[in-house]
CSV table of C-alpha atoms and ligand atoms in Angstrom, one decimal:
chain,number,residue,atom,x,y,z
A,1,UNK,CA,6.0,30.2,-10.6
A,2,UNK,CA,7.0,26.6,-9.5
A,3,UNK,CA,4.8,24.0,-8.0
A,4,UNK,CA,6.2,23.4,-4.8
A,5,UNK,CA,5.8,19.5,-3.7
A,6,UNK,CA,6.0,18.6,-0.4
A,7,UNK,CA,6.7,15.2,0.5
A,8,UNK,CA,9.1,12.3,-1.9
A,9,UNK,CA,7.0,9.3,-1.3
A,10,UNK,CA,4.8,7.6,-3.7
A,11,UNK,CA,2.0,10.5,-3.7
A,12,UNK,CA,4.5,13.3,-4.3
A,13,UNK,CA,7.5,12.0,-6.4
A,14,UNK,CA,4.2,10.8,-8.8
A,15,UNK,CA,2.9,14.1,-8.5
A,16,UNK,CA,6.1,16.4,-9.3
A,17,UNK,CA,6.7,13.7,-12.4
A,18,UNK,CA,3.7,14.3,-13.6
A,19,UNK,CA,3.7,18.1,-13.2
A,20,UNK,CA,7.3,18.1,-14.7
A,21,UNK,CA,5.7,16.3,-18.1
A,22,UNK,CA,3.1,19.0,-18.2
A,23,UNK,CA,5.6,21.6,-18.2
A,24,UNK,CA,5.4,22.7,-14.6
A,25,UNK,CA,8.7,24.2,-13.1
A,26,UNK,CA,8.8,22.0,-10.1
A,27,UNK,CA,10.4,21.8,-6.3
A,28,UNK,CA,10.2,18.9,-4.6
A,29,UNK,CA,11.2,19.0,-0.5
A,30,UNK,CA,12.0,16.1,1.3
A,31,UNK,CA,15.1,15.4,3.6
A,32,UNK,CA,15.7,11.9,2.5
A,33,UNK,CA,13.7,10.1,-0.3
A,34,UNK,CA,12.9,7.2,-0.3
A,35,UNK,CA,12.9,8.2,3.5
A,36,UNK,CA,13.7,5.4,5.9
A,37,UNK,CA,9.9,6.6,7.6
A,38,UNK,CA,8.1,6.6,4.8
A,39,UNK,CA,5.1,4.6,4.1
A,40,UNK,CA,6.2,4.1,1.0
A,41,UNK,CA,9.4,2.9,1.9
A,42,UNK,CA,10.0,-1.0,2.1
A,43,UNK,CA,10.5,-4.2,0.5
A,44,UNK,CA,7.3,-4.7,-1.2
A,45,UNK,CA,3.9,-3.5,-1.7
A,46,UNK,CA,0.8,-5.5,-2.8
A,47,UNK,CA,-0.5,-4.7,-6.2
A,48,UNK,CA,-4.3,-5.7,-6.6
A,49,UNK,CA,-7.8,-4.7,-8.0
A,50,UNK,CA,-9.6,-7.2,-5.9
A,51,UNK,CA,-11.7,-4.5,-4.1
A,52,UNK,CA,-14.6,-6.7,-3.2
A,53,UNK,CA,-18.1,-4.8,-3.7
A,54,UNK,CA,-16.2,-1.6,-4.6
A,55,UNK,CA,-16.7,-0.9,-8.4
A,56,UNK,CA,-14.8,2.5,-8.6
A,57,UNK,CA,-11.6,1.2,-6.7
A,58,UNK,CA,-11.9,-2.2,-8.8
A,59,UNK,CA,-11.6,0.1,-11.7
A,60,UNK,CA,-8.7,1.9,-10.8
A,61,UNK,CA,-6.7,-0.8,-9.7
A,62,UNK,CA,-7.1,-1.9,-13.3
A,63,UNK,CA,-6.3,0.8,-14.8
A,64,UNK,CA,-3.3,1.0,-12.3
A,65,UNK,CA,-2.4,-2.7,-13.0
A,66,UNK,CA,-2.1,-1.3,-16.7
A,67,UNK,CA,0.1,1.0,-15.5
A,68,UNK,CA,2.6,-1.2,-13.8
A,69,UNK,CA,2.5,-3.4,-16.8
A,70,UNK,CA,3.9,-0.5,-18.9
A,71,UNK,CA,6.1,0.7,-15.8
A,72,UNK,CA,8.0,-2.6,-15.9
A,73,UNK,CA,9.6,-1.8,-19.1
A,74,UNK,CA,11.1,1.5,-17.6
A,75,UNK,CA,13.0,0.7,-14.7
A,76,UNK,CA,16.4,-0.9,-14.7
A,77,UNK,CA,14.6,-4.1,-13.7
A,78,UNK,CA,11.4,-5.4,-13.0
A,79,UNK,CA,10.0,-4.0,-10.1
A,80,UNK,CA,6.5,-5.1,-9.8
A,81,UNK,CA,6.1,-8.9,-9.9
A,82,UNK,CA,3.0,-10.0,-11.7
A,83,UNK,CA,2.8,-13.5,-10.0
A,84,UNK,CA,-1.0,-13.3,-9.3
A,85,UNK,CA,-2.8,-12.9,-5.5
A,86,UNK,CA,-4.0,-15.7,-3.5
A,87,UNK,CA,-7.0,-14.4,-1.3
A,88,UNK,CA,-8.4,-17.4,1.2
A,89,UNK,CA,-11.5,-17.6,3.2
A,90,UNK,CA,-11.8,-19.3,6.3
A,91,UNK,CA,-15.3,-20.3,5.2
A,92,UNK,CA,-17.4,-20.8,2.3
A,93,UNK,CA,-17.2,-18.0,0.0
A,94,UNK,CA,-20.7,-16.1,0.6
A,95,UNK,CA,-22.4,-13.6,-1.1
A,96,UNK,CA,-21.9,-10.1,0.2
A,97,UNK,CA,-18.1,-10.8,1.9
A,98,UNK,CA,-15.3,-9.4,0.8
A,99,UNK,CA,-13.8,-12.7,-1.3
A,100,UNK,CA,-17.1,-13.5,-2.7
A,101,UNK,CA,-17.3,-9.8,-4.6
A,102,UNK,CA,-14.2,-9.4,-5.6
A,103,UNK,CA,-14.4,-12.8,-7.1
A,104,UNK,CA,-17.5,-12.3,-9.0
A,105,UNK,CA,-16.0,-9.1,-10.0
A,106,UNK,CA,-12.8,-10.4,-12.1
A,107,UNK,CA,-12.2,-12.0,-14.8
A,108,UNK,CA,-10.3,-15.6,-15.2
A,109,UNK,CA,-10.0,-17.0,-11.7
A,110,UNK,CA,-8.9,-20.1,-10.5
A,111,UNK,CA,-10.6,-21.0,-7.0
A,112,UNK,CA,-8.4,-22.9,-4.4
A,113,UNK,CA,-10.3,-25.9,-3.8
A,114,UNK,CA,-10.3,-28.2,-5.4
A,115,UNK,CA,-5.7,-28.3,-5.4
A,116,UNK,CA,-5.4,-26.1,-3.3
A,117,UNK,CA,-3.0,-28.7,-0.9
A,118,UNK,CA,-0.8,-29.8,-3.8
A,119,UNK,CA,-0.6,-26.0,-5.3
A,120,UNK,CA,-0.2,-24.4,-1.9
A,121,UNK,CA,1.4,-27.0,0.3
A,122,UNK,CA,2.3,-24.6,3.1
A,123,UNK,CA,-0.6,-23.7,3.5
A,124,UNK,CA,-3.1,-25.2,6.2
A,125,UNK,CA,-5.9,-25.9,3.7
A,126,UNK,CA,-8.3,-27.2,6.5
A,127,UNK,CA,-8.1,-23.7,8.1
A,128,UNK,CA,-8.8,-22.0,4.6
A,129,UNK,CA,-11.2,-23.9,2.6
A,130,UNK,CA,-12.4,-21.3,0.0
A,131,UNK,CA,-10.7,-19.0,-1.4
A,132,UNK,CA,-9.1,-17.9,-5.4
A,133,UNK,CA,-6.1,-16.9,-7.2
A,134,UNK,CA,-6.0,-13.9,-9.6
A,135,UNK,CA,-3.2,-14.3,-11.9
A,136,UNK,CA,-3.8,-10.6,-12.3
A,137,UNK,CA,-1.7,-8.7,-9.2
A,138,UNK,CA,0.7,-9.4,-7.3
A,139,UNK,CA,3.8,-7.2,-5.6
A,140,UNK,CA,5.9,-4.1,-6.1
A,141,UNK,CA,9.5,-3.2,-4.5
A,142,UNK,CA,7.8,0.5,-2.9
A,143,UNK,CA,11.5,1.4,-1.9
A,144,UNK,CA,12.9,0.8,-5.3
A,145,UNK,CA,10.1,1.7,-7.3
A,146,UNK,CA,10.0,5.4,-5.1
A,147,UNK,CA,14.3,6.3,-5.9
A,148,UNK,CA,13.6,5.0,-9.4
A,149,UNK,CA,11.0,7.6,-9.8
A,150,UNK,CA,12.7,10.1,-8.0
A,151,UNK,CA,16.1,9.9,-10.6
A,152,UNK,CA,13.5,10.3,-13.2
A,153,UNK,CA,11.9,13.2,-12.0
A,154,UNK,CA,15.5,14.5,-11.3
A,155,UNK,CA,16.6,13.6,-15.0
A,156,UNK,CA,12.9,15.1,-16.2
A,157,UNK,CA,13.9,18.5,-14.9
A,158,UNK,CA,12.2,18.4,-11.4
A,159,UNK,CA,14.8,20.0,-8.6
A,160,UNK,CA,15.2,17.6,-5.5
A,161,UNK,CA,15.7,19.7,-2.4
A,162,UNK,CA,16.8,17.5,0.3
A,163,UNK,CA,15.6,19.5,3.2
A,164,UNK,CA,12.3,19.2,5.0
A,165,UNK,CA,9.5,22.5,4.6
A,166,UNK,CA,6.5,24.2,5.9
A,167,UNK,CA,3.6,25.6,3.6
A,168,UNK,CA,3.9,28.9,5.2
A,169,UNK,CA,7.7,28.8,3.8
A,170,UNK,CA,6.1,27.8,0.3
A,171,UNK,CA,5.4,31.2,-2.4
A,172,UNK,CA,3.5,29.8,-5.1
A,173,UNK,CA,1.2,26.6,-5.4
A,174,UNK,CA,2.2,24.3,-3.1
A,175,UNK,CA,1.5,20.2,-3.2
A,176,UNK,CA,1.1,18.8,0.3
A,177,UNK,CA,2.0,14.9,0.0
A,178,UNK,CA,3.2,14.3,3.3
A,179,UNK,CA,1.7,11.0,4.2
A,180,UNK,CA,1.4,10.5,7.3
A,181,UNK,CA,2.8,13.8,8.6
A,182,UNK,CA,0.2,15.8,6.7
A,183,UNK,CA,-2.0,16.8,9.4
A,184,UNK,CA,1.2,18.3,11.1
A,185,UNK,CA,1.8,20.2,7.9
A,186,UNK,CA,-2.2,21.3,7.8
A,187,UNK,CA,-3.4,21.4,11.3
A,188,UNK,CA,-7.2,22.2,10.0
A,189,UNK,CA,-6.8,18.5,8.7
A,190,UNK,CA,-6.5,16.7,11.6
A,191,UNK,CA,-10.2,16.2,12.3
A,192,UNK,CA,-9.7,13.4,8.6
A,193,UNK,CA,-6.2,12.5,8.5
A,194,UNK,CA,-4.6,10.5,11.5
A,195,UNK,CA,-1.5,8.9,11.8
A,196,UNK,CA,-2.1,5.0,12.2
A,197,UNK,CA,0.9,2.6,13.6
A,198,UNK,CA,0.7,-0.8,11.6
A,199,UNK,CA,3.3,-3.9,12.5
A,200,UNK,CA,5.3,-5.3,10.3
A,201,UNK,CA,7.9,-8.6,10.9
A,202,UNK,CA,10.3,-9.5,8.3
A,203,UNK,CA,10.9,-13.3,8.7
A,204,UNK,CA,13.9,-15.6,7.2
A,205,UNK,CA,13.0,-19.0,6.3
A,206,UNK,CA,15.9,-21.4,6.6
A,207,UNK,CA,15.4,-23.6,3.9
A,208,UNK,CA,17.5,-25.3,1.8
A,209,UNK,CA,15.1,-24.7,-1.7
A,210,UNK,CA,15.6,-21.6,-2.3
A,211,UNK,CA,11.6,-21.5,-4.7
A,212,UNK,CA,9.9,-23.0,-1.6
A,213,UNK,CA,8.8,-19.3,-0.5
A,214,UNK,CA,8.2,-17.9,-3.8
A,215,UNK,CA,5.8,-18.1,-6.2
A,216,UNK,CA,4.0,-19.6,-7.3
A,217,UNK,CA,3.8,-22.1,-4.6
A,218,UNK,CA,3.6,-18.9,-2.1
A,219,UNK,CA,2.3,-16.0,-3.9
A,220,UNK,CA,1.1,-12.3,-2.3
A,221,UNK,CA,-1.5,-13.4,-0.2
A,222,UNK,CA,-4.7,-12.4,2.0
A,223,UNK,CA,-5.8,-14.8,4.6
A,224,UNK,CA,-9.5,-13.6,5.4
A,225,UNK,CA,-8.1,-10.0,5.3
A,226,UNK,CA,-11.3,-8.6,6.1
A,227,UNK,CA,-11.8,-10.5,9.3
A,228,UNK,CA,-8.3,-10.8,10.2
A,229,UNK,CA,-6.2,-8.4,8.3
A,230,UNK,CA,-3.1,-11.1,7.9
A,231,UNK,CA,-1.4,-10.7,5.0
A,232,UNK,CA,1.9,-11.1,3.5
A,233,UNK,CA,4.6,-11.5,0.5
A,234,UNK,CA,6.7,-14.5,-1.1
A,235,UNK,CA,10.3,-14.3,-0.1
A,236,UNK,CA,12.0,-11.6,-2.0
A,237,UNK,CA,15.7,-11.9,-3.6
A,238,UNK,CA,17.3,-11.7,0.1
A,239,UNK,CA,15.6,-14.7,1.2
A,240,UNK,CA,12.6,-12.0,3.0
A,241,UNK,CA,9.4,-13.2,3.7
A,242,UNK,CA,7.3,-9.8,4.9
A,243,UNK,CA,3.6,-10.9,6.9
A,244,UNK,CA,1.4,-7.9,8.1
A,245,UNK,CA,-1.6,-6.8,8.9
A,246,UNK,CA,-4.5,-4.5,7.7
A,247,UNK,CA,-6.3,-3.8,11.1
A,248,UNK,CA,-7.1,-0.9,13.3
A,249,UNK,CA,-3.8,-0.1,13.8
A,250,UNK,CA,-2.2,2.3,17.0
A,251,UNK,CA,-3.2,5.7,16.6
A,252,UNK,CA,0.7,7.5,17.5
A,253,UNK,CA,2.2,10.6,16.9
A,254,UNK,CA,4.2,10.5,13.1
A,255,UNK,CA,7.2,12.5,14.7
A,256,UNK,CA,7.6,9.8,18.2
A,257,UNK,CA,9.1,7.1,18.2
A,258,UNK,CA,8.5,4.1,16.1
A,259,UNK,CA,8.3,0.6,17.8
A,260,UNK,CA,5.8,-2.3,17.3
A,261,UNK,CA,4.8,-3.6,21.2
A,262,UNK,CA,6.1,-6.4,21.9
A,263,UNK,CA,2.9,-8.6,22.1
A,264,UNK,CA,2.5,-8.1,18.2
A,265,UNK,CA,5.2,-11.3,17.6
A,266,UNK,CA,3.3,-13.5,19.3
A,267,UNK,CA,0.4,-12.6,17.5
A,268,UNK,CA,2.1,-13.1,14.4
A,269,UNK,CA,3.5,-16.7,15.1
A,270,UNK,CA,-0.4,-17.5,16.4
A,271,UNK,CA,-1.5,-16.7,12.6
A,272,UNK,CA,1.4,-18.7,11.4
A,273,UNK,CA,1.4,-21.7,13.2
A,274,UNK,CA,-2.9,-22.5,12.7
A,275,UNK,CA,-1.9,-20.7,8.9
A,276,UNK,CA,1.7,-21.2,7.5
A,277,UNK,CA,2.8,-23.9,10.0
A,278,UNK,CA,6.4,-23.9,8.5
A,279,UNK,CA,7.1,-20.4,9.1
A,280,UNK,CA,5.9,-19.9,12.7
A,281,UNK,CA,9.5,-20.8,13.8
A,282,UNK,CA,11.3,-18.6,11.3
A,283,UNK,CA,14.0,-16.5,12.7
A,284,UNK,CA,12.5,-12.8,12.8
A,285,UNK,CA,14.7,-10.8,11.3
A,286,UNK,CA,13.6,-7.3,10.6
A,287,UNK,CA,10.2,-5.3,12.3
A,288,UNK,CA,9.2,-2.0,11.0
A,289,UNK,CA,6.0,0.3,12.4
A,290,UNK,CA,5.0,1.7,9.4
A,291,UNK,CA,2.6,4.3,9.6
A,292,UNK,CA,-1.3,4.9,7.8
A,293,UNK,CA,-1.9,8.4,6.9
A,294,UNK,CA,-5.4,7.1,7.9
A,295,UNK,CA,-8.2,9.1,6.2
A,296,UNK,CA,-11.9,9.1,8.0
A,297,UNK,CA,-13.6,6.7,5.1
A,298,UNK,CA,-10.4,5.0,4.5
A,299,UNK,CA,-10.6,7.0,0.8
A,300,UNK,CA,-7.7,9.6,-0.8
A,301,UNK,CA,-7.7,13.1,0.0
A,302,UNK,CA,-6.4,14.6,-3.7
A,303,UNK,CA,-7.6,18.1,-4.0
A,304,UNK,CA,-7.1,22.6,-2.9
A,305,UNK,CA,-7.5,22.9,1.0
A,306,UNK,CA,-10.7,25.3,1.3
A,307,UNK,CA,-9.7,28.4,2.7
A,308,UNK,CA,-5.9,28.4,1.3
A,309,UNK,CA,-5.1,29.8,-1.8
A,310,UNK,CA,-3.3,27.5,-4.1
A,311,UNK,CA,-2.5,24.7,-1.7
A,312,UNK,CA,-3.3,20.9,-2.3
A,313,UNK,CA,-3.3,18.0,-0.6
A,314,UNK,CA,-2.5,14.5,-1.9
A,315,UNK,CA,-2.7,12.0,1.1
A,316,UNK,CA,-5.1,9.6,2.8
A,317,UNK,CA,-3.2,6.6,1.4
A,318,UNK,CA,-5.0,4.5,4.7
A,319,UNK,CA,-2.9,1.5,3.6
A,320,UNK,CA,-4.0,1.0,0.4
A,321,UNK,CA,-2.9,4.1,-1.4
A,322,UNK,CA,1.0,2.7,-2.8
A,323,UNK,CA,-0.6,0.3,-5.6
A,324,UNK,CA,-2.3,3.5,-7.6
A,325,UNK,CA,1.0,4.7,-8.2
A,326,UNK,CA,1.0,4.3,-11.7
A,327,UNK,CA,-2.6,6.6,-11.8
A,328,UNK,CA,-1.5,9.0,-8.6
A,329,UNK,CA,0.6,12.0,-10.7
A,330,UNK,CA,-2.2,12.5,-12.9
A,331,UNK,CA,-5.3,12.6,-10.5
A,332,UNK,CA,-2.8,14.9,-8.4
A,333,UNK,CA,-1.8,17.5,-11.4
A,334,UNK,CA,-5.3,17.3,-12.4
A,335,UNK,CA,-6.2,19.3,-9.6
A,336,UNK,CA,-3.1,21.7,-9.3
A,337,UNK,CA,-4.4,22.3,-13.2
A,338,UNK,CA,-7.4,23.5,-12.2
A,339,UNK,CA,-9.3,20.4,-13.3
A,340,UNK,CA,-11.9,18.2,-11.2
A,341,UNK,CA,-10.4,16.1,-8.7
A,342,UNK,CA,-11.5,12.4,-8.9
A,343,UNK,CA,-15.0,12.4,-7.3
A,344,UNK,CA,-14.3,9.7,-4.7
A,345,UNK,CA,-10.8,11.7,-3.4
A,346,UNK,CA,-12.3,15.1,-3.4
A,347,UNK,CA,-12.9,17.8,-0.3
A,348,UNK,CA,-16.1,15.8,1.3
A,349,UNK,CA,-17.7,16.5,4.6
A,350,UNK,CA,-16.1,14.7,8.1
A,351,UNK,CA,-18.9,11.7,7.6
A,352,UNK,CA,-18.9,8.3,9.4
A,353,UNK,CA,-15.8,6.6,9.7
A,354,UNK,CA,-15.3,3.3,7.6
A,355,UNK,CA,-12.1,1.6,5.8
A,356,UNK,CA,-11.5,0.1,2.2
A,357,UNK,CA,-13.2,-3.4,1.9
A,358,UNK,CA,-10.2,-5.3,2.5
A,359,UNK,CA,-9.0,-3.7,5.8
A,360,UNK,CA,-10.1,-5.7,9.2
A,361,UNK,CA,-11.2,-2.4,11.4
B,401,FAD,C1,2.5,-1.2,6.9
B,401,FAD,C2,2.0,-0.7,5.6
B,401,FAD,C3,1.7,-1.6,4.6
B,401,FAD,C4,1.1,-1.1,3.4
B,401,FAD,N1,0.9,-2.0,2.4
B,401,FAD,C5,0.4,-1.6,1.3
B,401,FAD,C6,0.2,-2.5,0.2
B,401,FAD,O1,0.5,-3.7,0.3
B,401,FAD,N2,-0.3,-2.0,-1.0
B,401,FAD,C7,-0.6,-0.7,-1.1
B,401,FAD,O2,-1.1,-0.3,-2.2
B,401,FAD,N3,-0.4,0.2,-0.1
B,401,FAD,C8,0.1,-0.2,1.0
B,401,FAD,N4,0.3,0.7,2.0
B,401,FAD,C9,-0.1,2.1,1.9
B,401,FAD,C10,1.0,2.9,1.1
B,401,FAD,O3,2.3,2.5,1.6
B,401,FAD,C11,0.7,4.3,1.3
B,401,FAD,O4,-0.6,4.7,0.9
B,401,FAD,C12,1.7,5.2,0.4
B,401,FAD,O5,2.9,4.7,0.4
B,401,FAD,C13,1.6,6.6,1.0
B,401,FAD,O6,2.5,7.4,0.3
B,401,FAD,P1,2.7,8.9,0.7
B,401,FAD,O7,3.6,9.5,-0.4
B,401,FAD,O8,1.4,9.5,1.0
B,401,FAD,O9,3.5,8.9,2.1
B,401,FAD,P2,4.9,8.5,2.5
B,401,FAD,O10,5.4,7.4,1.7
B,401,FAD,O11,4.9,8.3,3.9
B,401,FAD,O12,5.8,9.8,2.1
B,401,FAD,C14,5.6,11.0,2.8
B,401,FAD,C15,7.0,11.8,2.7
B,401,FAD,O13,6.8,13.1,3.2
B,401,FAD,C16,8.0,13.5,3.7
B,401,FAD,N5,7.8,14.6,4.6
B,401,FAD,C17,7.0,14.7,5.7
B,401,FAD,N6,7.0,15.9,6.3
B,401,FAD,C18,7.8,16.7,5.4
B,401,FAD,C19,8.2,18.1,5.5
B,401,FAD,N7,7.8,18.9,6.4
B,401,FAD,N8,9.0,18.5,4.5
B,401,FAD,C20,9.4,17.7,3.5
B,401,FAD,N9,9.1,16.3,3.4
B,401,FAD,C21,8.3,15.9,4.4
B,401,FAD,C22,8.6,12.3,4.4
B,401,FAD,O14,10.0,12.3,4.6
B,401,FAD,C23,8.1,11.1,3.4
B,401,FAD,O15,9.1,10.8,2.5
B,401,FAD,C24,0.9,0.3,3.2
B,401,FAD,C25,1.2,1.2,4.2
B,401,FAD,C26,1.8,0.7,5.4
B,401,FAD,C27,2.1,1.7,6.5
């Protein structure tokens, strides 16, 4: 009998992919993928292992750096750009913060200071004086990389319905990847999985050089993520330069409406001018509330829903889930083949709420 997947974003078009390879006959349901709500769905994605203190996500971003690496080769172009992550502090780094462990943690960094001014000129290095570079990182095109995937699944034997599904409509085993929309899909997980509104602005910098926004004079970069949650991308090859942030977020319902309130672009030019002073003027050009499906400890959900035979779930991506693509379709089969899911991503007790290192919340 097939494996039903529900959901075409990152989670699920890995999933059915992987499924596929194992010889799995395989349905995949979504109306539209890469769907214009998606999470997966945008310009770019950062690629990292700098997890601070957290050894088993530090791990797995390695192995899925590996992964992109070999990725890279396979697509029509290069989708994920290895030009290294730029993570600043606002003060010393110290022991215990989220800079300081990730940094102690890696292998072959270059801290900012001292150069920081003459390698990062647009940066205000009084606001920022510690901080590093890992060459290792950087971003991925999440749009591109998903309808990539999904033509290979297609061409790998995987049938693409374009229609949208319940699990009560589903005979057989039956994938949940529904991102954000999960809980709606699985009411009895709506006490873990929330739907979290994040704002994103798309800026255009009107300069003449066209490498002044790109790296790597203005790599990927985290300014004091954990305290702030700013973060943001060199320009991409329309002249793009995509800032966000990794906060709380608005809890919202996935099926309203989707707008980011209109105090957020102020916030965002408050950041730039004491951060990026030469972008706080940009002309904003794009906005995008892309939505968290926010787990309760910020960790993947990848495993069978108790009390449902032969139903799975793959979701909890809480922001941070996109750059584990290239490790995502196994851990997923693994436990539609009966195997054990990934200890950290498996069925756990509702437990105190936290967030992945990185995230301000
Ligand atoms: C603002 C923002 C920034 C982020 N930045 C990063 C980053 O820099 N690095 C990183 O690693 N991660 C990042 N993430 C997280 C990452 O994007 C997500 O973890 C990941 O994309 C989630 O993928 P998904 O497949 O679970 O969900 P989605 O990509 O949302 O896909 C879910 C799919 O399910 C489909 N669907 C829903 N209901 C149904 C139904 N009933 N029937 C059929 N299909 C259905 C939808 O159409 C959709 O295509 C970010 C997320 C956001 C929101």
């Amino acid at each position: 009998m097939a494996v039903t997947v529900i959901g075409g974003g990152i989670f699920g078009v890995t999933a059915a992919l992987a499924l596929r390879i194992r010889g799995h006959e395989v349905d995949l349901f979504d109306p539209d993928s890469p769907h214009p709500d998606a999470a997966s769905t945008d310009i770019s994605k950062v690629v990292r292992a700098d997890y601070g203190a957290d050894d088993t996500l530090t791990a797995l971003g390695r192995r899925a750096l590996l992964g992109w690496r070999e990725w890279n080769s396979t697509f029509s172009r290069p989708l994920f750009h290895e030009e290294g992550f730029l993570l600043l502090s606002r003060t010393q780094m110290e022991p215990g913060g989220f800079e300081h462990e990730s940094f102690r943690r890696q292998p072959n960094l270059r801290r900012v200071a001292p150069g920081f001014r003459e390698a990062h000129p647009d940066w205000n290095a009084d606001a920022y004086p510690d901080g590093y570079f890992n060459p290792a990182g950087g971003w991925a095109e999440s749009g591109e990389v998903v309808r990539q995937l999904g033509e290979r699944a297609r061409a790998a034997g995987v049938r693409i319905v374009a229609e949208q599904t319940t699990v009560e409509r589903v005979a057989g085993p039956c994938v949940v990847a529904a991102g954000a929309w999960t809980h709606h899909l699985l009411p009895e997980l709506a006490d873990r999985l929330r739907a979290v509104g994040q704002p994103v602005l798309h800026f255009r910098p009107q300069d003449p050089d066209p490498f002044r926004w790109r790296a790597p004079r203005f790599p990927v970069w985290a300014a004091d993520i954990s305290r702030t949650g700013w973060y943001g991308f060199p320009a991409n090859a329309d002249g793009l330069v995509k800032v966000a942030n990794h906060g709380v977020g608005i809890e919202v319902d996935p099926t309203g409406p989707r707008e980011v309130p209109p105090e957020w672009e102020e916030r965002f030019r408050a950041f730039l001018r004491e951060s990026i002073p030469a972008l706080a003027h940009a002309p904003r050009v794009g906005e995008r509330l892309c939505l968290y499906s926010d787990s309760f400890d910020g960790d993947f959900l990848i495993d069978r829903v108790p009390g449902r035979s032969d139903v799975f779930v793959a979701a909890g991506g809480s922001g941070h889930g996109f750059k584990f693509a290239p490790v995502l379709g196994e851990l997923i089969a693994d436990v539609v083949d009966g195997l054990a899911p990934h200890p950290r991503f498996a069925w756990r007790e509702l437990g105190e709420r936290r967030t992945e290192d990185a995230r301000h919340a």
